Amino acid sequence: MKRVGFFDSPVLSVQVPQWRARLVAVCLMLGFIALIAKALHVQGLSTEFLQQQGERRYERTLVLPAMRGKIYDRTGSVVLASSVPVRAIWAIPEDAKGATKEQLAELAGLLGMRVPDIANRLADDSKTFVYIKRQVAVDVADKVRSLKVPGFHQQAEVQRFYPQGEIAAHVVGFTNIEDQGIEGMELAFDNALEGTPGSRRVIRDRLGRVIEDVQAVVPPMNGKDLHLSIDMGLQFDMYTALQKAMAEHRANGAAGVMLDVQTGEVLALVNLPTYNPNDREARKGNALRNRAITDTFEPGSIVKPFVAALALDNKHITVNTMFDTGNGHYRYQGSTISDVSRNGVINVADILRRSSNIGMTMISERMTSQEMWNKFTQLGFGRAPQVSFPGMASGRLRPWERWRPIERATMAYGYGLSVSLLQIAQAYTAFARDGDMVSLTLVKRQGKPASMPVYSTEVARSVRVMLEAAAGPDGAKLAQVQGYRIAGKSGTARKIVDGKYSKSQYRSSFAGFAPVSQPRIVVAITIDEPKGGAYYGGRVAAPVFADVVAAGLRRLGVKPDAPIDSLVASIPAREVVQ
């Protein structure tokens, strides 16, 4: 058989037309020219545009957080709030696909999360940034980094820390996860504390690593430190005393305020129940109530000294004016007003010492509603105290034109108006300062405080003597402090439940100051709904007042102004023998 060669194929022997060869050559040449033109366009004319587009895809502005200012107590030695460095764990979902199940399990264990929760955050591949967990402790974040999980990155953050915990929670407040003030002084002075964050414009690669800076770094300006008027020693003493009383009387709540008579500074302010501001889960519900500042209540008998002083100041009565309170029951304007006991014929000092509602009604008959309203307003009732703190309550004081005679009488002994504990404490500074009521502050005061005359000096001193008797052996004797002369008034008010005054729910209070010879502190205490039998202010709130005043005067180094009884003589014989 004849062998046929490869080149003897009839297909290969066909002649291609010259024009087709030239057409192919021209097309190839045009293609190369187009590629060269495109390369020139990209590399030359569009270089800057394309670089900008690329940088936009990988360029990031990093926020350089400013360190929030610290909060100190008045001594400057106790830190109430500070910022500590922490880290945020974030991820790029598309890059995180390379993470193994074992790596995710270890990561979840370190972060205290479940693997499905992490997976849900990574579900959207279109996102280029998702938080996995914020405010992670630095040591935990270092362990996370050592896992080298693909697509997971970290950035620096700060977290607010409150070393004193629940003791000063209602004063200091707290911040949110963005380090913004939410409650208390953290909110009131947020602008000063937060400072100004800086910025850094950088280019990152797909792994989140910073390749270069594209703009000059703007450094952050740290926030200013804040020194409060609170003394943590006094705060702790009040906190301990209120805790003890609340547990003893199984009360729903308690609050206390201590003021510096000379400067108007709030030295201690405690509310119970309280919360730990470091625990985000605890920062909710009833524990957040700032009972001393934002809650109002009908004060009861602790208002009586203000009405008595007004009657003396306006010459409606004198210290020698006598009132026949009868057998303890008095019909007035169709209602029966009662005293706890029969007091007979008494003067204004006895009215305060025995806390006679009938006597206060008789005093109110000699005054006009407008006179009482003007004095209450001057004392700060019905308007919020001028203190830099969020949520200051104004209380309730109806216009005097709408008062009926019976309402004027009930307001004279503390019903029909509402006040905050801080308002009561401030008003009592008028008796401690010879008629001059001082302005208040929660920040350590630098200059001389503003004040306003409320009563004449003579009347203020007369009422001070009466209040010393009201807290003496024949009055609320449980308020007495060994070695110091104290003055004050107890109050017991029925609470309104379903529009009516309850016969079983009370608020027990005591407000006063010490030492009488040269007053240094004003203390106001209130116990909400004490149970277990005792509910009178002189039985429930007065002992707390005594404990707080005793500890406070000792801490402040105030010299005793009364004889100190022998401790040995006061101990029962059987205890001495033991």
Coordinates of C-alpha atoms in Angstrom, one line a residue:
M1 CA 0.0 0.0 0.0
K2 CA 1.2 3.4 -0.8
R3 CA 2.0 5.5 2.2
V4 CA 0.6 9.1 2.3
G5 CA 2.7 11.8 4.0
F6 CA 1.4 14.4 6.5
F7 CA 2.0 17.2 4.1
D8 CA 0.2 15.4 1.3
S9 CA -3.2 16.1 3.1
P10 CA -5.6 17.8 0.7
V11 CA -6.7 20.1 3.6
L12 CA -3.2 21.5 4.0
S13 CA -2.8 21.9 0.4
V14 CA -5.6 24.4 0.2
Q15 CA -4.3 27.9 -0.5
V16 CA -5.5 30.6 2.0
P17 CA -6.4 33.9 0.3
Q18 CA -3.9 36.7 0.9
W19 CA -6.5 39.1 2.1
R20 CA -7.5 36.9 5.0
A21 CA -4.0 36.6 6.2
R22 CA -3.6 40.3 6.1
L23 CA -6.9 40.8 8.0
V24 CA -5.8 38.5 10.8
A25 CA -2.5 40.3 11.0
V26 CA -4.3 43.7 11.2
C27 CA -6.6 42.4 13.9
L28 CA -3.7 41.2 16.0
M29 CA -1.9 44.5 15.5
L30 CA -5.0 46.5 16.6
G31 CA -5.4 44.3 19.6
F32 CA -1.8 44.9 20.7
I33 CA -2.3 48.7 20.0
A34 CA -5.5 48.7 22.2
L35 CA -3.7 46.9 25.0
I36 CA -0.8 49.4 24.8
A37 CA -3.2 52.3 24.8
K38 CA -5.1 50.9 27.8
A39 CA -1.8 50.3 29.6
L40 CA -0.7 53.9 28.9
H41 CA -4.1 55.2 30.1
V42 CA -4.1 53.2 33.3
Q43 CA -0.4 53.6 34.1
G44 CA -0.2 57.2 33.0
L45 CA -3.4 59.3 32.7
S46 CA -5.5 57.5 35.4
T47 CA -2.9 56.6 37.9
E48 CA -4.0 59.1 40.5
F49 CA -7.7 58.3 40.1
L50 CA -7.2 54.6 40.4
Q51 CA -4.9 55.0 43.4
Q52 CA -7.6 57.1 45.2
Q53 CA -10.2 54.5 44.4
G54 CA -8.0 51.7 45.8
E55 CA -7.2 53.7 48.9
R56 CA -10.9 54.4 49.5
R57 CA -11.5 50.7 49.6
Y58 CA -8.7 50.1 52.1
E59 CA -8.4 53.5 53.8
R60 CA -9.7 53.8 57.3
T61 CA -10.0 56.6 59.8
L62 CA -8.9 55.3 63.2
V63 CA -10.4 57.1 66.2
L64 CA -7.9 57.7 68.9
P65 CA -10.0 57.8 72.0
A66 CA -9.4 60.5 74.6
M67 CA -8.9 59.2 78.1
R68 CA -11.9 60.3 80.1
G69 CA -11.1 62.4 83.2
K70 CA -11.0 60.8 86.6
I71 CA -13.5 61.5 89.3
Y72 CA -12.1 62.0 92.8
D73 CA -13.7 62.6 96.2
R74 CA -13.1 65.9 98.0
T75 CA -9.8 64.7 99.5
G76 CA -8.3 63.9 96.1
S77 CA -6.9 60.7 97.4
V78 CA -9.9 58.4 96.6
V79 CA -10.7 57.6 93.0
L80 CA -14.4 57.3 92.3
A81 CA -14.2 56.7 88.5
S82 CA -11.3 56.0 86.1
S83 CA -10.8 54.6 82.7
V84 CA -8.9 51.4 82.0
P85 CA -7.6 50.1 78.6
V86 CA -9.5 47.3 77.0
R87 CA -9.9 46.0 73.5
A88 CA -12.7 45.3 71.0
I89 CA -12.6 42.1 69.0
W90 CA -13.9 42.6 65.4
A91 CA -13.9 40.6 62.2
I92 CA -14.2 40.7 58.4
P93 CA -16.8 38.0 57.7
E94 CA -15.4 37.0 54.3
D95 CA -11.9 36.6 55.6
A96 CA -13.2 34.7 58.7
K97 CA -14.3 31.8 56.5
G98 CA -10.9 30.3 56.9
A99 CA -11.4 29.8 60.6
T100 CA -11.7 26.2 61.7
K101 CA -14.3 24.9 64.1
E102 CA -11.7 24.3 66.7
Q103 CA -10.5 27.9 66.5
L104 CA -14.0 29.3 66.8
A105 CA -14.7 27.0 69.8
E106 CA -11.5 28.3 71.6
L107 CA -12.4 31.9 70.7
A108 CA -15.9 31.5 72.0
G109 CA -14.6 30.0 75.3
L110 CA -12.2 32.9 75.8
L111 CA -14.9 35.5 75.1
G112 CA -17.6 33.8 77.1
M113 CA -19.8 33.4 74.0
R114 CA -21.5 30.6 72.1
V115 CA -20.1 29.5 68.7
P116 CA -23.5 30.0 67.0
D117 CA -23.6 33.6 68.3
I118 CA -20.2 34.3 66.7
A119 CA -21.4 32.5 63.5
N120 CA -24.5 34.7 63.3
R121 CA -22.4 37.8 63.4
L122 CA -20.2 36.5 60.5
A123 CA -23.2 35.4 58.4
D124 CA -23.3 38.5 56.2
D125 CA -20.3 38.3 53.8
S126 CA -21.0 41.8 52.3
K127 CA -19.9 43.5 55.6
T128 CA -16.3 44.5 56.0
F129 CA -16.5 45.2 59.8
V130 CA -18.5 43.5 62.5
Y131 CA -18.0 43.7 66.3
I132 CA -17.7 40.3 67.9
K133 CA -17.3 41.5 71.5
R134 CA -16.4 44.9 73.0
Q135 CA -14.5 45.9 76.1
V136 CA -12.5 42.7 76.5
A137 CA -9.8 42.7 79.1
V138 CA -6.3 43.1 77.7
D139 CA -5.1 39.7 79.0
V140 CA -8.0 37.9 77.4
A141 CA -7.5 39.9 74.2
D142 CA -3.8 38.7 74.1
K143 CA -5.0 35.1 74.4
V144 CA -7.4 35.7 71.5
R145 CA -4.6 37.1 69.4
S146 CA -2.4 34.1 70.1
L147 CA -5.1 31.9 68.4
K148 CA -4.4 33.6 65.1
V149 CA -8.0 33.1 63.9
P150 CA -8.2 34.3 60.3
G151 CA -10.3 37.5 59.7
F152 CA -10.4 38.4 63.4
H153 CA -8.7 41.7 64.6
Q154 CA -8.6 44.0 67.6
Q155 CA -8.7 47.7 68.4
A156 CA -8.0 49.6 71.5
E157 CA -10.9 50.9 73.7
V158 CA -11.3 52.2 77.2
Q159 CA -13.7 51.0 79.9
R160 CA -15.0 53.0 82.9
F161 CA -14.2 51.5 86.3
Y162 CA -15.7 52.5 89.6
P163 CA -13.5 51.4 92.5
Q164 CA -16.1 52.4 95.2
G165 CA -18.8 50.3 93.7
E166 CA -22.3 50.7 95.1
I167 CA -21.3 53.0 97.9
A168 CA -21.2 56.1 95.7
A169 CA -23.1 54.8 92.7
H170 CA -26.0 57.3 92.8
V171 CA -23.7 60.2 93.0
V172 CA -21.0 59.2 90.4
G173 CA -23.4 57.5 88.0
F174 CA -22.0 55.6 85.0
T175 CA -21.2 55.6 81.3
N176 CA -22.4 53.5 78.4
I177 CA -20.3 51.3 76.2
E178 CA -19.3 54.3 74.1
D179 CA -17.9 55.9 77.2
Q180 CA -20.7 58.6 77.3
G181 CA -22.2 59.7 80.6
I182 CA -25.6 58.3 81.3
E183 CA -26.3 58.9 85.0
G184 CA -25.1 61.1 87.9
M185 CA -22.1 63.3 87.7
E186 CA -20.8 61.3 84.7
L187 CA -23.8 62.7 82.8
A188 CA -23.8 66.2 84.5
F189 CA -20.1 66.8 83.6
D190 CA -19.9 64.6 80.5
N191 CA -18.5 67.4 78.2
A192 CA -15.7 68.2 80.6
L193 CA -14.9 64.6 81.4
E194 CA -14.9 63.1 77.9
G195 CA -12.2 65.3 76.3
T196 CA -11.8 65.4 72.5
P197 CA -10.9 62.2 70.5
G198 CA -8.0 62.2 68.0
S199 CA -7.8 60.6 64.6
R200 CA -5.4 58.7 62.4
R201 CA -6.0 58.2 58.6
V202 CA -4.4 54.9 57.5
I203 CA -4.4 52.3 54.7
R204 CA -5.0 48.7 55.8
D205 CA -4.5 45.5 53.8
R206 CA -7.1 42.8 53.6
L207 CA -5.8 41.3 56.8
G208 CA -6.5 44.6 58.6
R209 CA -2.8 45.5 59.1
V210 CA -1.9 49.2 58.9
I211 CA 0.4 49.7 55.8
E212 CA 0.9 53.4 56.0
D213 CA -0.4 56.7 57.3
V214 CA -2.1 59.0 54.7
Q215 CA -2.7 61.9 57.0
A216 CA -1.0 63.6 59.9
V217 CA -2.1 62.1 63.3
V218 CA -4.4 64.4 65.3
P219 CA -3.6 63.6 69.0
P220 CA -6.5 63.2 71.4
M221 CA -7.1 65.7 74.2
N222 CA -7.8 63.9 77.5
G223 CA -10.8 65.0 79.6
K224 CA -10.5 67.0 82.8
D225 CA -10.5 65.4 86.2
L226 CA -13.4 66.2 88.5
H227 CA -13.2 66.6 92.3
L228 CA -16.6 66.1 94.0
S229 CA -17.7 67.5 97.3
I230 CA -18.3 64.0 98.6
D231 CA -16.0 62.7 101.4
M232 CA -15.8 58.9 101.0
G233 CA -15.2 58.4 104.7
L234 CA -18.5 60.1 105.5
Q235 CA -20.2 58.4 102.6
F236 CA -19.2 55.0 103.9
D237 CA -20.4 55.8 107.4
M238 CA -23.8 56.9 106.1
Y239 CA -24.0 53.9 103.8
T240 CA -23.3 51.5 106.7
A241 CA -25.8 53.2 109.0
L242 CA -28.6 53.2 106.4
Q243 CA -27.9 49.6 105.5
K244 CA -28.2 48.6 109.2
A245 CA -31.5 50.5 109.7
M246 CA -33.0 49.2 106.5
A247 CA -32.3 45.6 107.5
E248 CA -33.4 46.1 111.1
H249 CA -36.8 47.7 110.0
R250 CA -37.2 45.7 106.8
A251 CA -37.8 48.9 104.9
N252 CA -38.4 49.3 101.2
G253 CA -35.8 52.0 100.9
A254 CA -33.7 54.6 102.7
A255 CA -31.8 57.8 101.9
G256 CA -29.5 60.2 103.6
V257 CA -27.8 63.6 103.0
M258 CA -25.1 65.4 104.8
L259 CA -24.2 69.1 104.1
D260 CA -21.4 71.3 105.1
V261 CA -23.1 74.2 106.8
Q262 CA -20.2 76.6 106.1
T263 CA -19.7 75.8 102.4
G264 CA -23.0 74.2 101.2
E265 CA -21.0 71.2 99.9
V266 CA -22.8 67.8 99.9
L267 CA -20.4 65.7 102.0
A268 CA -22.4 62.5 101.7
L269 CA -25.4 61.3 99.7
V270 CA -26.6 57.7 100.0
N271 CA -29.6 55.8 98.5
L272 CA -30.7 52.3 99.2
P273 CA -31.3 50.0 97.4
T274 CA -28.2 50.6 95.4
Y275 CA -26.3 48.9 92.6
N276 CA -22.8 48.2 91.4
P277 CA -22.0 50.5 88.4
N278 CA -19.3 48.0 87.2
D279 CA -22.0 45.4 86.6
R280 CA -24.1 46.4 83.5
E281 CA -26.7 43.8 84.4
A282 CA -27.4 45.5 87.8
R283 CA -27.9 49.0 86.3
K284 CA -31.7 48.8 85.9
G285 CA -35.0 49.0 87.8
N286 CA -35.6 50.2 91.3
A287 CA -31.9 50.3 92.2
L288 CA -31.3 53.3 90.0
R289 CA -33.7 55.5 91.9
N290 CA -31.9 58.4 93.5
R291 CA -34.3 58.8 96.4
A292 CA -32.5 61.8 97.9
I293 CA -32.7 63.9 94.8
T294 CA -35.3 62.7 92.3
D295 CA -37.9 61.2 94.7
T296 CA -40.4 63.5 96.5
F297 CA -42.6 62.8 99.5
E298 CA -44.9 64.5 102.0
P299 CA -42.4 65.4 104.7
G300 CA -44.7 65.4 107.8
S301 CA -43.5 67.0 111.0
I302 CA -40.0 68.0 109.8
V303 CA -41.7 71.0 108.1
K304 CA -43.1 72.3 111.4
P305 CA -40.0 74.4 112.4
F306 CA -40.3 76.4 109.1
V307 CA -43.9 77.4 109.8
A308 CA -43.2 78.2 113.4
A309 CA -40.2 80.4 112.4
L310 CA -42.4 82.2 109.9
A311 CA -45.0 83.0 112.5
L312 CA -42.3 84.3 114.9
D313 CA -40.7 86.3 112.1
N314 CA -43.9 88.0 111.1
K315 CA -44.9 88.7 114.7
H316 CA -48.0 86.6 114.6
I317 CA -46.9 84.9 117.7
T318 CA -44.1 85.2 120.3
V319 CA -42.1 82.5 122.1
N320 CA -44.5 83.0 125.0
T321 CA -47.8 82.7 123.1
M322 CA -49.8 79.9 124.6
F323 CA -52.1 77.5 122.7
D324 CA -54.8 75.3 124.2
T325 CA -54.6 72.0 122.3
G326 CA -57.2 70.4 124.6
N327 CA -57.4 66.6 124.9
G328 CA -55.6 65.8 121.6
H329 CA -58.6 66.2 119.2
Y330 CA -59.5 69.4 117.5
R331 CA -62.4 70.0 115.1
Y332 CA -61.3 72.4 112.3
Q333 CA -63.1 73.2 109.1
G334 CA -65.2 70.0 109.3
S335 CA -62.2 67.8 110.0
T336 CA -60.7 66.3 113.1
I337 CA -57.0 67.0 113.7
S338 CA -55.4 64.7 116.3
D339 CA -52.2 64.6 118.3
V340 CA -50.5 61.4 119.5
S341 CA -51.1 62.5 123.1
R342 CA -52.9 65.1 125.2
N343 CA -50.8 68.2 125.4
G344 CA -53.0 70.8 127.0
V345 CA -51.9 74.4 127.0
I346 CA -48.4 74.7 125.4
N347 CA -46.2 77.3 123.8
V348 CA -44.5 77.1 120.4
A349 CA -41.4 75.4 121.8
D350 CA -43.6 72.6 123.2
I351 CA -45.5 72.4 119.9
L352 CA -42.2 71.5 118.2
R353 CA -40.9 69.3 121.0
R354 CA -44.2 67.3 121.3
S355 CA -44.8 67.6 117.5
S356 CA -48.4 68.8 118.0
N357 CA -50.5 68.9 114.8
I358 CA -53.2 70.8 116.7
G359 CA -50.7 73.5 117.8
M360 CA -49.5 73.9 114.2
T361 CA -53.0 74.2 113.0
M362 CA -53.6 77.0 115.5
I363 CA -50.5 78.8 114.4
S364 CA -51.5 78.5 110.7
E365 CA -54.9 80.2 111.6
R366 CA -52.9 83.3 112.4
M367 CA -51.2 83.5 108.9
T368 CA -52.3 83.9 105.4
S369 CA -51.9 81.2 102.7
Q370 CA -49.8 83.7 100.7
E371 CA -47.4 84.2 103.6
M372 CA -46.8 80.4 103.9
W373 CA -46.5 80.0 100.2
N374 CA -43.9 82.8 99.9
K375 CA -41.8 81.3 102.7
F376 CA -42.0 77.7 101.3
T377 CA -40.9 79.1 97.9
Q378 CA -38.1 81.0 99.5
L379 CA -36.9 77.8 101.2
G380 CA -36.8 76.1 97.8
F381 CA -39.9 74.0 98.0
G382 CA -41.7 73.7 94.7
R383 CA -38.6 74.4 92.6
A384 CA -35.6 72.3 91.7
P385 CA -32.4 73.0 93.7
Q386 CA -29.8 74.9 91.7
V387 CA -27.3 72.0 91.7
S388 CA -25.5 70.6 88.6
F389 CA -27.1 67.2 88.7
P390 CA -29.6 65.5 86.3
G391 CA -33.1 64.8 87.4
M392 CA -33.4 67.3 90.3
A393 CA -37.0 67.1 91.6
S394 CA -38.9 70.3 92.2
G395 CA -41.5 68.8 94.4
R396 CA -45.1 69.9 94.6
L397 CA -46.4 73.2 96.0
R398 CA -49.8 74.3 94.7
P399 CA -50.5 78.0 94.1
W400 CA -51.6 79.7 97.3
E401 CA -54.8 81.0 95.7
R402 CA -56.2 77.5 95.6
W403 CA -55.5 76.7 99.3
R404 CA -58.5 76.1 101.5
P405 CA -58.1 76.8 105.3
I406 CA -57.9 73.1 106.0
E407 CA -55.1 72.7 103.4
R408 CA -53.1 75.6 105.0
A409 CA -53.4 73.7 108.3
T410 CA -52.3 70.4 106.9
M411 CA -49.3 72.0 105.1
A412 CA -48.3 73.6 108.5
Y413 CA -47.6 70.0 109.8
G414 CA -46.3 68.6 106.5
Y415 CA -49.1 67.2 104.4
G416 CA -50.4 68.6 101.1
L417 CA -46.9 69.4 99.7
S418 CA -44.0 67.3 98.6
V419 CA -40.3 67.8 98.8
S420 CA -37.1 66.0 98.1
L421 CA -34.7 65.0 101.0
L422 CA -32.1 67.4 99.5
Q423 CA -34.5 70.3 99.6
I424 CA -35.2 69.6 103.3
A425 CA -31.5 69.4 104.1
Q426 CA -30.8 72.7 102.4
A427 CA -33.8 74.4 104.1
Y428 CA -32.4 73.3 107.5
T429 CA -29.2 75.2 106.8
A430 CA -31.2 78.4 107.5
F431 CA -31.5 77.4 111.2
A432 CA -27.8 76.3 111.3
R433 CA -26.6 79.6 109.7
D434 CA -28.6 82.1 111.8
G435 CA -31.4 82.5 109.2
D436 CA -29.1 82.4 106.1
M437 CA -29.8 79.5 103.7
V438 CA -26.7 78.4 101.7
S439 CA -26.5 77.3 98.1
L440 CA -25.5 73.7 97.4
T441 CA -22.9 72.0 95.3
L442 CA -21.8 68.4 94.5
V443 CA -18.4 69.7 93.3
K444 CA -15.7 70.7 95.7
R445 CA -16.2 74.5 96.1
Q446 CA -13.3 76.8 95.5
G447 CA -14.8 80.2 96.6
K448 CA -17.3 81.6 99.0
P449 CA -20.8 80.1 98.6
A450 CA -23.9 82.2 97.7
S451 CA -26.6 82.4 100.3
M452 CA -30.0 84.0 100.9
P453 CA -31.5 85.4 104.1
V454 CA -34.7 83.5 105.0
Y455 CA -35.3 84.3 108.7
S456 CA -34.0 87.0 111.0
T457 CA -31.0 86.0 113.1
E458 CA -33.0 86.3 116.3
V459 CA -35.8 84.0 115.1
A460 CA -33.3 81.4 113.6
R461 CA -31.5 81.2 116.9
S462 CA -34.7 80.9 118.9
V463 CA -35.9 78.0 116.7
R464 CA -32.5 76.4 117.0
V465 CA -32.9 76.3 120.8
M466 CA -36.4 74.8 120.3
L467 CA -35.0 72.1 117.9
E468 CA -32.3 71.3 120.5
A469 CA -35.1 70.6 123.0
A470 CA -37.1 68.6 120.3
A471 CA -34.1 66.3 120.0
G472 CA -33.4 66.3 123.7
P473 CA -34.2 63.9 126.6
D474 CA -37.9 64.9 126.4
G475 CA -38.1 64.7 122.6
A476 CA -36.5 62.4 120.0
K477 CA -33.8 61.4 122.5
L478 CA -32.5 58.6 120.3
A479 CA -31.0 61.3 118.1
Q480 CA -28.6 62.5 120.8
V481 CA -24.9 62.1 120.3
Q482 CA -22.6 61.8 123.3
G483 CA -20.3 64.9 123.7
Y484 CA -22.2 67.0 121.2
R485 CA -25.3 69.2 121.4
I486 CA -27.6 68.4 118.5
A487 CA -30.8 70.0 117.2
G488 CA -33.4 68.5 114.9
K489 CA -36.9 67.3 114.3
S490 CA -38.5 64.0 113.6
G491 CA -41.3 63.4 111.1
T492 CA -43.7 60.5 110.4
A493 CA -45.9 60.8 107.4
R494 CA -48.6 58.4 106.1
K495 CA -48.1 57.4 102.5
I496 CA -50.7 57.8 99.9
V497 CA -51.9 54.5 98.4
D498 CA -54.6 54.4 95.7
G499 CA -55.4 58.0 96.4
K500 CA -55.9 57.6 100.1
Y501 CA -53.6 57.9 103.1
S502 CA -52.6 54.5 104.2
K503 CA -53.0 53.3 107.8
S504 CA -50.0 50.9 107.6
Q505 CA -47.4 52.5 105.3
Y506 CA -45.3 55.3 106.6
R507 CA -42.2 57.4 105.8
S508 CA -40.0 58.1 108.8
S509 CA -37.6 61.0 108.7
F510 CA -35.3 63.1 110.8
A511 CA -33.5 66.3 109.9
G512 CA -31.1 68.3 112.1
F513 CA -27.7 69.7 112.6
A514 CA -24.7 69.7 115.0
P515 CA -23.1 70.9 117.1
V516 CA -25.6 73.5 118.2
S517 CA -22.9 75.9 119.6
Q518 CA -21.4 76.3 116.2
P519 CA -23.2 74.1 113.6
R520 CA -20.9 72.3 111.1
I521 CA -23.1 69.7 109.4
V522 CA -26.8 69.3 108.5
V523 CA -28.0 65.7 108.2
A524 CA -31.4 64.5 106.8
I525 CA -32.5 60.9 107.0
T526 CA -35.6 59.2 105.6
I527 CA -36.7 55.5 105.8
D528 CA -39.4 54.4 103.4
E529 CA -42.0 52.0 104.7
P530 CA -40.4 50.6 107.9
K531 CA -42.0 47.3 109.1
G532 CA -41.9 45.3 112.2
G533 CA -43.8 47.6 114.6
A534 CA -41.8 50.8 114.9
Y535 CA -42.5 53.5 112.3
Y536 CA -42.2 56.9 114.1
G537 CA -39.3 59.1 112.9
G538 CA -38.0 59.4 116.4
R539 CA -37.7 55.6 116.7
V540 CA -36.6 54.7 113.2
A541 CA -34.7 57.6 111.6
A542 CA -33.4 59.4 114.7
P543 CA -30.9 56.6 115.6
V544 CA -29.5 56.6 112.1
F545 CA -29.1 60.4 112.4
A546 CA -27.2 60.0 115.6
D547 CA -24.8 57.4 114.1
V548 CA -24.1 59.5 111.1
V549 CA -23.6 62.7 113.0
A550 CA -21.3 61.0 115.6
A551 CA -19.1 59.5 112.9
G552 CA -19.2 62.7 110.8
L553 CA -18.2 65.1 113.6
R554 CA -15.3 62.8 114.6
R555 CA -14.0 62.5 111.0
L556 CA -14.2 66.3 110.6
G557 CA -12.3 66.8 113.9
V558 CA -15.1 68.9 115.4
K559 CA -14.5 69.5 119.1
P560 CA -17.3 68.3 121.5
D561 CA -19.5 71.1 122.9
A562 CA -21.3 69.0 125.6
P563 CA -20.1 67.1 128.7
I564 CA -19.0 63.5 127.9
D565 CA -20.6 61.1 130.3
S566 CA -18.4 58.4 131.7
L567 CA -18.6 55.3 129.6
V568 CA -18.0 53.0 132.6
A569 CA -20.9 54.6 134.4
S570 CA -23.2 53.9 131.5
I571 CA -22.5 50.2 131.4
P572 CA -24.8 47.9 133.4
A573 CA -23.2 46.4 136.5
R574 CA -23.4 42.9 135.2
E575 CA -21.4 43.9 132.1
V576 CA -18.8 45.6 134.2
V577 CA -18.4 42.4 136.3
Q578 CA -17.9 40.3 133.2

